[in-house]
GROMACS .gro file of C-alpha atoms in nm:
model
  253
    1UNK     CA    1  -6.572  15.583 -14.820
    2UNK     CA    2  -6.698  15.270 -14.664
    3UNK     CA    3  -6.841  15.267 -14.311
    4UNK     CA    4  -6.706  14.992 -14.056
    5UNK     CA    5  -6.968  14.748 -13.951
    6UNK     CA    6  -6.860  14.854 -13.589
    7UNK     CA    7  -6.933  15.208 -13.645
    8UNK     CA    8  -7.188  15.347 -13.379
    9UNK     CA    9  -7.199  15.680 -13.500
   10UNK     CA   10  -7.555  15.833 -13.444
   11UNK     CA   11  -7.666  15.565 -13.224
   12UNK     CA   12  -7.858  15.605 -12.901
   13UNK     CA   13  -7.728  15.359 -12.619
   14UNK     CA   14  -7.886  15.300 -12.273
   15UNK     CA   15  -7.669  15.128 -12.020
   16UNK     CA   16  -7.836  15.034 -11.672
   17UNK     CA   17  -7.587  14.979 -11.395
   18UNK     CA   18  -7.352  15.243 -11.599
   19UNK     CA   19  -7.217  15.429 -11.308
   20UNK     CA   20  -6.919  15.219 -11.269
   21UNK     CA   21  -6.756  14.905 -11.304
   22UNK     CA   22  -6.859  14.673 -11.600
   23UNK     CA   23  -7.145  14.931 -11.713
   24UNK     CA   24  -6.906  15.200 -11.740
   25UNK     CA   25  -6.681  14.987 -11.940
   26UNK     CA   26  -6.971  14.903 -12.152
   27UNK     CA   27  -7.061  15.264 -12.219
   28UNK     CA   28  -6.718  15.395 -12.273
   29UNK     CA   29  -6.682  15.148 -12.552
   30UNK     CA   30  -7.044  15.239 -12.721
   31UNK     CA   31  -6.938  15.631 -12.694
   32UNK     CA   32  -6.572  15.546 -12.834
   33UNK     CA   33  -6.726  15.350 -13.119
   34UNK     CA   34  -6.956  15.673 -13.205
   35UNK     CA   35  -7.256  15.633 -12.991
   36UNK     CA   36  -7.423  15.870 -12.762
   37UNK     CA   37  -7.484  15.703 -12.431
   38UNK     CA   38  -7.734  15.747 -12.124
   39UNK     CA   39  -7.623  15.604 -11.795
   40UNK     CA   40  -7.855  15.456 -11.568
   41UNK     CA   41  -7.821  15.407 -11.225
   42UNK     CA   42  -7.974  15.434 -10.860
   43UNK     CA   43  -7.688  15.681 -10.705
   44UNK     CA   44  -7.645  16.007 -10.879
   45UNK     CA   45  -7.308  16.050 -10.740
   46UNK     CA   46  -7.201  15.736 -10.946
   47UNK     CA   47  -7.359  15.894 -11.257
   48UNK     CA   48  -7.179  16.231 -11.227
   49UNK     CA   49  -6.853  16.061 -11.205
   50UNK     CA   50  -6.920  15.893 -11.468
   51UNK     CA   51  -7.063  16.121 -11.705
   52UNK     CA   52  -6.706  16.347 -11.631
   53UNK     CA   53  -6.503  16.041 -11.671
   54UNK     CA   54  -6.664  16.000 -12.025
   55UNK     CA   55  -6.628  16.326 -12.137
   56UNK     CA   56  -6.294  16.285 -12.355
   57UNK     CA   57  -6.511  16.037 -12.546
   58UNK     CA   58  -6.666  16.325 -12.752
   59UNK     CA   59  -6.988  16.150 -12.746
   60UNK     CA   60  -7.307  16.294 -12.604
   61UNK     CA   61  -7.376  16.128 -12.259
   62UNK     CA   62  -7.686  16.166 -12.037
   63UNK     CA   63  -7.755  16.026 -11.679
   64UNK     CA   64  -8.049  15.915 -11.517
   65UNK     CA   65  -8.123  15.841 -11.158
   66UNK     CA   66  -8.343  15.541 -11.126
   67UNK     CA   67  -8.415  15.198 -10.924
   68UNK     CA   68  -8.498  14.955 -11.233
   69UNK     CA   69  -8.649  14.714 -11.013
   70UNK     CA   70  -8.944  14.966 -10.955
   71UNK     CA   71  -9.187  14.946 -11.254
   72UNK     CA   72  -9.283  15.315 -11.205
   73UNK     CA   73  -8.899  15.432 -11.244
   74UNK     CA   74  -8.870  15.227 -11.548
   75UNK     CA   75  -9.158  15.430 -11.690
   76UNK     CA   76  -9.044  15.762 -11.603
   77UNK     CA   77  -8.694  15.652 -11.759
   78UNK     CA   78  -8.858  15.526 -12.067
   79UNK     CA   79  -9.054  15.882 -12.082
   80UNK     CA   80  -8.693  16.061 -12.014
   81UNK     CA   81  -8.520  15.864 -12.299
   82UNK     CA   82  -8.820  15.932 -12.556
   83UNK     CA   83  -8.793  16.303 -12.472
   84UNK     CA   84  -8.418  16.313 -12.503
   85UNK     CA   85  -8.333  16.061 -12.790
   86UNK     CA   86  -8.672  16.017 -12.947
   87UNK     CA   87  -8.590  15.665 -13.047
   88UNK     CA   88  -8.331  15.409 -12.912
   89UNK     CA   89  -8.070  15.213 -13.064
   90UNK     CA   90  -7.900  15.010 -12.821
   91UNK     CA   91  -7.995  14.859 -12.463
   92UNK     CA   92  -7.779  14.717 -12.233
   93UNK     CA   93  -7.936  14.563 -11.951
   94UNK     CA   94  -7.654  14.581 -11.685
   95UNK     CA   95  -7.779  14.631 -11.348
   96UNK     CA   96  -7.698  14.374 -11.101
   97UNK     CA   97  -7.551  14.277 -10.759
   98UNK     CA   98  -7.463  13.980 -10.564
   99UNK     CA   99  -7.439  13.852 -10.193
  100UNK     CA  100  -7.238  13.551 -10.126
  101UNK     CA  101  -7.379  13.314  -9.892
  102UNK     CA  102  -7.484  12.906  -9.848
  103UNK     CA  103  -7.829  12.832  -9.963
  104UNK     CA  104  -7.965  12.809  -9.615
  105UNK     CA  105  -7.842  13.133  -9.524
  106UNK     CA  106  -8.009  13.346  -9.753
  107UNK     CA  107  -8.351  13.485  -9.633
  108UNK     CA  108  -8.646  13.522  -9.828
  109UNK     CA  109  -8.610  13.922  -9.861
  110UNK     CA  110  -8.240  13.878 -10.007
  111UNK     CA  111  -8.384  13.615 -10.226
  112UNK     CA  112  -8.641  13.851 -10.391
  113UNK     CA  113  -8.408  14.135 -10.375
  114UNK     CA  114  -8.126  13.964 -10.579
  115UNK     CA  115  -8.391  13.845 -10.822
  116UNK     CA  116  -8.532  14.150 -10.854
  117UNK     CA  117  -8.236  14.337 -10.936
  118UNK     CA  118  -8.056  14.068 -11.155
  119UNK     CA  119  -8.357  13.947 -11.358
  120UNK     CA  120  -8.699  14.144 -11.298
  121UNK     CA  121  -8.514  14.464 -11.387
  122UNK     CA  122  -8.406  14.309 -11.730
  123UNK     CA  123  -8.771  14.233 -11.794
  124UNK     CA  124  -8.921  14.571 -11.661
  125UNK     CA  125  -8.653  14.794 -11.862
  126UNK     CA  126  -8.687  14.596 -12.198
  127UNK     CA  127  -9.059  14.598 -12.169
  128UNK     CA  128  -9.046  14.997 -12.150
  129UNK     CA  129  -8.795  15.058 -12.414
  130UNK     CA  130  -8.913  14.813 -12.658
  131UNK     CA  131  -9.161  15.053 -12.844
  132UNK     CA  132  -8.862  15.256 -12.884
  133UNK     CA  133  -8.633  14.983 -13.007
  134UNK     CA  134  -8.870  14.852 -13.238
  135UNK     CA  135  -8.920  15.186 -13.449
  136UNK     CA  136  -8.634  15.078 -13.694
  137UNK     CA  137  -8.469  14.794 -13.530
  138UNK     CA  138  -8.240  14.757 -13.215
  139UNK     CA  139  -8.021  14.592 -13.034
  140UNK     CA  140  -8.059  14.454 -12.647
  141UNK     CA  141  -7.754  14.316 -12.467
  142UNK     CA  142  -7.847  14.158 -12.129
  143UNK     CA  143  -7.560  14.099 -11.898
  144UNK     CA  144  -7.570  13.755 -11.739
  145UNK     CA  145  -7.311  13.554 -11.554
  146UNK     CA  146  -7.079  13.223 -11.627
  147UNK     CA  147  -7.282  13.118 -11.360
  148UNK     CA  148  -7.615  13.126 -11.583
  149UNK     CA  149  -7.459  12.799 -11.726
  150UNK     CA  150  -7.320  12.638 -11.431
  151UNK     CA  151  -7.399  12.646 -11.041
  152UNK     CA  152  -7.151  12.774 -10.774
  153UNK     CA  153  -7.191  12.674 -10.378
  154UNK     CA  154  -7.218  13.044 -10.255
  155UNK     CA  155  -7.434  13.216 -10.519
  156UNK     CA  156  -7.782  13.043 -10.548
  157UNK     CA  157  -8.025  13.319 -10.616
  158UNK     CA  158  -7.739  13.527 -10.834
  159UNK     CA  159  -7.733  13.187 -11.033
  160UNK     CA  160  -8.109  13.161 -11.065
  161UNK     CA  161  -8.148  13.504 -11.161
  162UNK     CA  162  -7.864  13.485 -11.390
  163UNK     CA  163  -8.023  13.179 -11.558
  164UNK     CA  164  -8.341  13.353 -11.586
  165UNK     CA  165  -8.155  13.622 -11.774
  166UNK     CA  166  -8.019  13.381 -12.087
  167UNK     CA  167  -8.387  13.207 -12.103
  168UNK     CA  168  -8.562  13.555 -12.109
  169UNK     CA  169  -8.292  13.657 -12.387
  170UNK     CA  170  -8.395  13.372 -12.570
  171UNK     CA  171  -8.762  13.459 -12.526
  172UNK     CA  172  -8.737  13.810 -12.646
  173UNK     CA  173  -8.488  13.701 -12.955
  174UNK     CA  174  -8.756  13.468 -13.073
  175UNK     CA  175  -9.019  13.741 -13.080
  176UNK     CA  176  -9.092  13.851 -13.448
  177UNK     CA  177  -8.937  14.201 -13.430
  178UNK     CA  178  -8.646  14.317 -13.603
  179UNK     CA  179  -8.470  14.370 -13.267
  180UNK     CA  180  -8.152  14.128 -13.188
  181UNK     CA  181  -8.157  14.031 -12.814
  182UNK     CA  182  -7.822  13.855 -12.704
  183UNK     CA  183  -7.637  13.812 -12.353
  184UNK     CA  184  -7.285  13.857 -12.240
  185UNK     CA  185  -7.167  13.624 -11.952
  186UNK     CA  186  -6.893  13.758 -11.787
  187UNK     CA  187  -6.660  13.555 -11.577
  188UNK     CA  188  -6.453  13.647 -11.315
  189UNK     CA  189  -6.410  14.005 -11.360
  190UNK     CA  190  -6.202  14.252 -11.132
  191UNK     CA  191  -6.471  14.485 -10.999
  192UNK     CA  192  -6.563  14.630 -10.653
  193UNK     CA  193  -6.849  14.337 -10.642
  194UNK     CA  194  -6.586  14.079 -10.679
  195UNK     CA  195  -6.324  14.239 -10.481
  196UNK     CA  196  -6.589  14.180 -10.159
  197UNK     CA  197  -6.591  13.829 -10.252
  198UNK     CA  198  -6.218  13.805 -10.242
  199UNK     CA  199  -6.217  13.959  -9.900
  200UNK     CA  200  -6.473  13.708  -9.784
  201UNK     CA  201  -6.297  13.399  -9.925
  202UNK     CA  202  -5.917  13.498  -9.941
  203UNK     CA  203  -5.860  13.180 -10.114
  204UNK     CA  204  -6.088  13.276 -10.421
  205UNK     CA  205  -5.811  13.448 -10.623
  206UNK     CA  206  -5.581  13.186 -10.639
  207UNK     CA  207  -5.888  12.937 -10.716
  208UNK     CA  208  -5.984  13.126 -11.028
  209UNK     CA  209  -5.636  13.203 -11.154
  210UNK     CA  210  -5.593  12.806 -11.137
  211UNK     CA  211  -5.892  12.750 -11.331
  212UNK     CA  212  -5.890  13.018 -11.596
  213UNK     CA  213  -5.718  12.923 -11.908
  214UNK     CA  214  -5.635  13.288 -11.968
  215UNK     CA  215  -5.447  13.279 -11.644
  216UNK     CA  216  -5.582  13.607 -11.464
  217UNK     CA  217  -5.892  13.783 -11.383
  218UNK     CA  218  -6.060  13.951 -11.637
  219UNK     CA  219  -6.074  14.327 -11.647
  220UNK     CA  220  -6.422  14.518 -11.741
  221UNK     CA  221  -6.258  14.666 -12.051
  222UNK     CA  222  -6.223  14.266 -12.154
  223UNK     CA  223  -6.584  14.283 -12.232
  224UNK     CA  224  -6.599  14.601 -12.446
  225UNK     CA  225  -6.528  14.427 -12.765
  226UNK     CA  226  -6.813  14.181 -12.711
  227UNK     CA  227  -7.045  14.469 -12.641
  228UNK     CA  228  -6.978  14.667 -12.944
  229UNK     CA  229  -7.002  14.355 -13.177
  230UNK     CA  230  -7.329  14.279 -13.045
  231UNK     CA  231  -7.461  14.671 -13.033
  232UNK     CA  232  -7.356  14.690 -13.394
  233UNK     CA  233  -7.452  14.606 -13.752
  234UNK     CA  234  -7.178  14.310 -13.747
  235UNK     CA  235  -7.405  14.129 -13.548
  236UNK     CA  236  -7.721  14.175 -13.738
  237UNK     CA  237  -7.765  13.814 -13.803
  238UNK     CA  238  -7.716  13.701 -13.444
  239UNK     CA  239  -7.980  13.688 -13.200
  240UNK     CA  240  -8.036  13.457 -12.913
  241UNK     CA  241  -7.692  13.371 -12.802
  242UNK     CA  242  -7.546  13.376 -12.485
  243UNK     CA  243  -7.150  13.439 -12.509
  244UNK     CA  244  -6.908  13.379 -12.211
  245UNK     CA  245  -6.645  13.620 -12.205
  246UNK     CA  246  -6.441  13.457 -11.932
  247UNK     CA  247  -6.112  13.364 -12.006
  248UNK     CA  248  -6.203  13.034 -12.060
  249UNK     CA  249  -6.315  12.961 -11.716
  250UNK     CA  250  -6.646  12.791 -11.825
  251UNK     CA  251  -6.476  12.592 -12.100
  252UNK     CA  252  -6.377  12.344 -11.830
  253UNK     CA  253  -6.712  12.256 -11.743
   0.00000   0.00000   0.00000
């Protein structure tokens, strides 16, 4: 019996920011495709709820509380992952956050915080996990944003960080290892984070619908197909790409 190139049976996956929203959707998709998953987030209450939410997948689900902007936390995570998994097949760098504001209104501390969460964490976790991924080849999926490829008025630090995610993805992909490194660029996805944006700017909802050819906001599960593809053998000759998953929002330039 032939095995589907999308089958992730016996694969080990780690998802940062995996306690809720997009990260939890990625984790569910990987688990349903057969992978065992480790969820990483700062708040243990979210991790416990996420583990319970994935109990119906039949996959092994582990959790680890860490601040992935801290080098010591990332090293502890790598040690724990090595103890539990021995090796790693799939890394999803999903941890991120954003605050809306005009460029002149951001403090230096806010700038640094957004760069650390959205970009530095990708470097730190990838660096710590690289030895495990390189044992037999692996997959790194970095979660950027549509703001990786065009600017928006109220998200200067976030856009700068997510643009950096794409360039870091290309740099890692060019290394001579059997590790495919790619980025997914979500568009307007309906999450707690974007809900706060709509509360701050009530006109945002209609503006998004007006520009999105798909005619709706995305849901976290809309990203799962791209995630499973980039995590599986189906993408073994795909590396260094940045794939928009935005309902066509970025197609209008």
